[in-house]
CSV table of C-alpha atoms in Angstrom, one decimal:
chain,number,residue,atom,x,y,z
V,838,UNK,CA,-75.2,88.3,-150.7
V,839,UNK,CA,-77.3,85.7,-152.6
V,840,UNK,CA,-77.8,86.4,-156.3
V,841,UNK,CA,-80.8,88.3,-155.0
V,842,UNK,CA,-83.3,85.7,-154.0
V,843,UNK,CA,-85.9,87.2,-156.3
V,844,UNK,CA,-83.5,86.8,-159.2
V,845,UNK,CA,-82.8,83.2,-158.3
V,846,UNK,CA,-86.5,82.6,-157.7
V,847,UNK,CA,-87.4,83.9,-161.2
V,848,UNK,CA,-84.6,81.8,-162.8
V,849,UNK,CA,-85.8,78.6,-161.0
V,850,UNK,CA,-89.4,79.3,-161.9
V,851,UNK,CA,-88.6,79.8,-165.6
V,852,UNK,CA,-86.5,76.6,-165.6
V,853,UNK,CA,-89.2,74.6,-163.9
V,854,UNK,CA,-91.9,75.6,-166.4
V,855,UNK,CA,-93.5,72.4,-167.8
V,856,UNK,CA,-91.9,70.2,-165.0
V,857,UNK,CA,-93.9,67.1,-164.3
V,858,UNK,CA,-91.4,65.1,-162.2
V,859,UNK,CA,-88.4,66.6,-160.5
V,860,UNK,CA,-85.3,65.0,-159.0
V,861,UNK,CA,-83.2,67.1,-156.6
V,862,UNK,CA,-79.6,65.8,-156.0
V,863,UNK,CA,-77.8,67.1,-153.0
V,864,UNK,CA,-74.0,66.7,-153.7
V,865,UNK,CA,-71.0,67.2,-151.4
V,866,UNK,CA,-68.6,65.8,-148.9
V,867,UNK,CA,-69.9,66.0,-145.3
V,868,UNK,CA,-66.4,66.0,-144.0
V,869,UNK,CA,-65.3,69.1,-145.9
V,870,UNK,CA,-67.2,71.9,-144.2
V,871,UNK,CA,-69.3,73.9,-146.6
V,872,UNK,CA,-68.9,71.3,-149.4
V,873,UNK,CA,-71.8,69.6,-147.7
V,874,UNK,CA,-74.1,72.5,-148.6
V,875,UNK,CA,-76.0,70.4,-151.2
V,876,UNK,CA,-76.7,67.7,-148.7
V,877,UNK,CA,-78.0,70.1,-146.1
V,878,UNK,CA,-80.4,71.7,-148.7
V,879,UNK,CA,-81.8,68.2,-149.3
V,880,UNK,CA,-82.2,67.6,-145.6
V,881,UNK,CA,-84.1,70.9,-145.3
V,882,UNK,CA,-86.3,70.0,-148.3
V,883,UNK,CA,-87.1,66.5,-146.9
V,884,UNK,CA,-89.0,68.1,-144.0
V,885,UNK,CA,-91.7,69.0,-146.4
V,886,UNK,CA,-94.0,66.7,-148.5
V,887,UNK,CA,-93.4,67.3,-152.1
V,888,UNK,CA,-95.4,65.5,-154.8
V,889,UNK,CA,-93.6,64.2,-157.9
V,890,UNK,CA,-90.3,65.2,-156.4
V,891,UNK,CA,-87.5,62.7,-155.6
V,892,UNK,CA,-84.8,64.0,-153.2
V,893,UNK,CA,-81.4,62.2,-153.1
V,894,UNK,CA,-78.5,62.8,-150.8
V,895,UNK,CA,-75.6,61.7,-153.1
V,896,UNK,CA,-72.6,62.6,-151.1
V,897,UNK,CA,-69.7,62.7,-153.5
V,898,UNK,CA,-71.0,60.0,-155.9
V,899,UNK,CA,-74.1,61.2,-157.8
V,900,UNK,CA,-73.2,58.7,-160.5
V,901,UNK,CA,-74.2,55.9,-158.1
V,902,UNK,CA,-77.8,57.2,-158.3
V,903,UNK,CA,-78.3,57.3,-162.0
V,904,UNK,CA,-80.4,54.1,-162.1
V,905,UNK,CA,-82.7,55.6,-159.4
V,906,UNK,CA,-83.0,58.8,-161.3
V,907,UNK,CA,-83.8,56.9,-164.5
V,908,UNK,CA,-86.5,54.8,-162.7
V,909,UNK,CA,-88.2,58.0,-161.5
V,910,UNK,CA,-88.4,59.3,-165.1
V,911,UNK,CA,-87.9,63.0,-164.3
V,912,UNK,CA,-88.5,65.9,-166.7
V,913,UNK,CA,-86.1,68.0,-164.6
V,914,UNK,CA,-83.0,67.3,-162.5
V,915,UNK,CA,-81.7,70.0,-160.1
V,916,UNK,CA,-78.2,69.3,-158.8
V,917,UNK,CA,-77.2,71.3,-155.8
V,918,UNK,CA,-73.5,71.6,-154.8
V,919,UNK,CA,-70.8,73.9,-153.6
V,920,UNK,CA,-69.3,75.9,-156.5
V,921,UNK,CA,-66.5,78.3,-156.9
V,922,UNK,CA,-68.5,81.4,-158.0
V,923,UNK,CA,-65.9,83.9,-156.8
V,924,UNK,CA,-68.6,85.6,-154.8
V,925,UNK,CA,-69.5,86.1,-151.2
V,926,UNK,CA,-70.1,82.9,-149.2
V,927,UNK,CA,-73.7,81.8,-149.5
V,928,UNK,CA,-74.2,83.4,-153.0
V,929,UNK,CA,-76.0,81.0,-155.3
V,930,UNK,CA,-76.9,80.8,-159.0
V,931,UNK,CA,-78.1,78.4,-161.6
V,932,UNK,CA,-75.4,77.0,-163.8
V,933,UNK,CA,-76.0,75.3,-167.2
V,934,UNK,CA,-74.4,71.9,-168.0
V,935,UNK,CA,-72.0,73.7,-170.4
V,936,UNK,CA,-70.8,75.9,-167.6
V,937,UNK,CA,-70.5,73.3,-164.8
V,938,UNK,CA,-66.9,72.3,-165.5
V,939,UNK,CA,-65.7,75.8,-165.0
V,940,UNK,CA,-67.2,76.3,-161.5
V,941,UNK,CA,-67.4,73.0,-159.7
V,942,UNK,CA,-65.1,72.0,-156.9
V,943,UNK,CA,-63.4,68.7,-157.6
V,944,UNK,CA,-64.4,66.7,-154.5
V,945,UNK,CA,-66.3,64.2,-156.7
V,946,UNK,CA,-65.3,60.9,-158.2
V,947,UNK,CA,-66.6,61.9,-161.7
V,948,UNK,CA,-66.9,65.4,-163.0
V,949,UNK,CA,-70.4,66.8,-162.4
V,950,UNK,CA,-70.6,67.9,-166.1
V,951,UNK,CA,-70.1,64.3,-167.1
V,952,UNK,CA,-72.8,63.0,-164.7
V,953,UNK,CA,-75.2,65.7,-165.9
V,954,UNK,CA,-74.6,64.7,-169.5
V,955,UNK,CA,-75.3,61.0,-168.7
V,956,UNK,CA,-78.5,61.9,-166.8
V,957,UNK,CA,-79.7,64.1,-169.7
V,958,UNK,CA,-78.9,61.5,-172.3
V,959,UNK,CA,-80.5,58.6,-170.4
V,960,UNK,CA,-83.7,60.5,-169.2
V,961,UNK,CA,-84.1,63.4,-171.6
V,962,UNK,CA,-84.5,65.5,-168.5
V,963,UNK,CA,-83.5,69.2,-168.3
V,964,UNK,CA,-80.5,69.2,-166.0
V,965,UNK,CA,-79.1,72.2,-164.2
V,966,UNK,CA,-76.8,72.9,-161.3
V,967,UNK,CA,-77.6,75.2,-158.4
V,968,UNK,CA,-74.2,76.3,-157.3
V,969,UNK,CA,-73.6,77.8,-153.9
V,970,UNK,CA,-70.4,79.6,-152.9
V,971,UNK,CA,-68.7,77.9,-149.9
V,972,UNK,CA,-66.9,79.8,-147.2
V,973,UNK,CA,-64.5,77.0,-146.3
V,974,UNK,CA,-64.0,73.4,-147.6
V,975,UNK,CA,-61.4,72.5,-145.0
V,976,UNK,CA,-61.6,69.1,-143.4
V,977,UNK,CA,-64.3,69.6,-140.7
V,978,UNK,CA,-67.9,68.6,-140.1
V,979,UNK,CA,-70.7,71.2,-140.3
V,980,UNK,CA,-71.5,74.2,-142.3
V,981,UNK,CA,-70.3,77.8,-141.6
V,982,UNK,CA,-73.1,80.0,-140.1
V,983,UNK,CA,-73.5,81.8,-143.5
V,984,UNK,CA,-74.1,78.6,-145.4
V,985,UNK,CA,-76.4,77.2,-142.7
V,986,UNK,CA,-78.6,80.3,-143.2
V,987,UNK,CA,-78.3,80.1,-147.0
V,988,UNK,CA,-79.4,76.4,-147.1
V,989,UNK,CA,-82.6,77.3,-145.3
V,990,UNK,CA,-83.3,80.2,-147.6
V,991,UNK,CA,-82.6,78.1,-150.7
V,992,UNK,CA,-84.8,75.2,-149.5
V,993,UNK,CA,-87.7,77.6,-148.8
V,994,UNK,CA,-87.2,79.2,-152.2
V,995,UNK,CA,-87.2,75.8,-154.0
V,996,UNK,CA,-90.4,74.7,-152.1
V,997,UNK,CA,-92.1,78.1,-153.0
V,998,UNK,CA,-91.2,77.8,-156.7
V,999,UNK,CA,-92.3,74.1,-156.9
V,1000,UNK,CA,-95.7,75.0,-155.4
V,1001,UNK,CA,-96.1,77.9,-157.7
V,1002,UNK,CA,-95.0,76.0,-160.8
V,1003,UNK,CA,-97.4,73.3,-159.4
V,1004,UNK,CA,-96.9,71.1,-162.5
V,1005,UNK,CA,-94.1,69.3,-160.6
């Protein structure tokens, strides 16, 4: 199923080392089924109080939030979006800026790799994508049951890692 959650947890923990301020971008189209997975993770995260963490629901236009991201002055930016991983639905993994172009689904105005580069150049932040394999991105509202479950697990995992890394 998920790139074993302990593996993802370890990768997130290693990536967040030295984090002082974190921006989490939920990206996706709420009218394309599982493409909204990034938005749902943000909604799950927003139920918790997280210090030095800015949560943004960007829909399909993360580029519209660049000035907000810059104002927050993050050390780390985690983008969360549906990605074609050629894995079972709900599988997730961290994807570097260099890899983004190969796995993202093109429901966005600007390529995510381009947005990630702009954020990195303008803030100096460490930028990474948490890609989640969708089951379906047909025109419909709501996530598939597998992805609903995955969003809760991923949000819990992110909260756990942020609290352990505690510098964020």
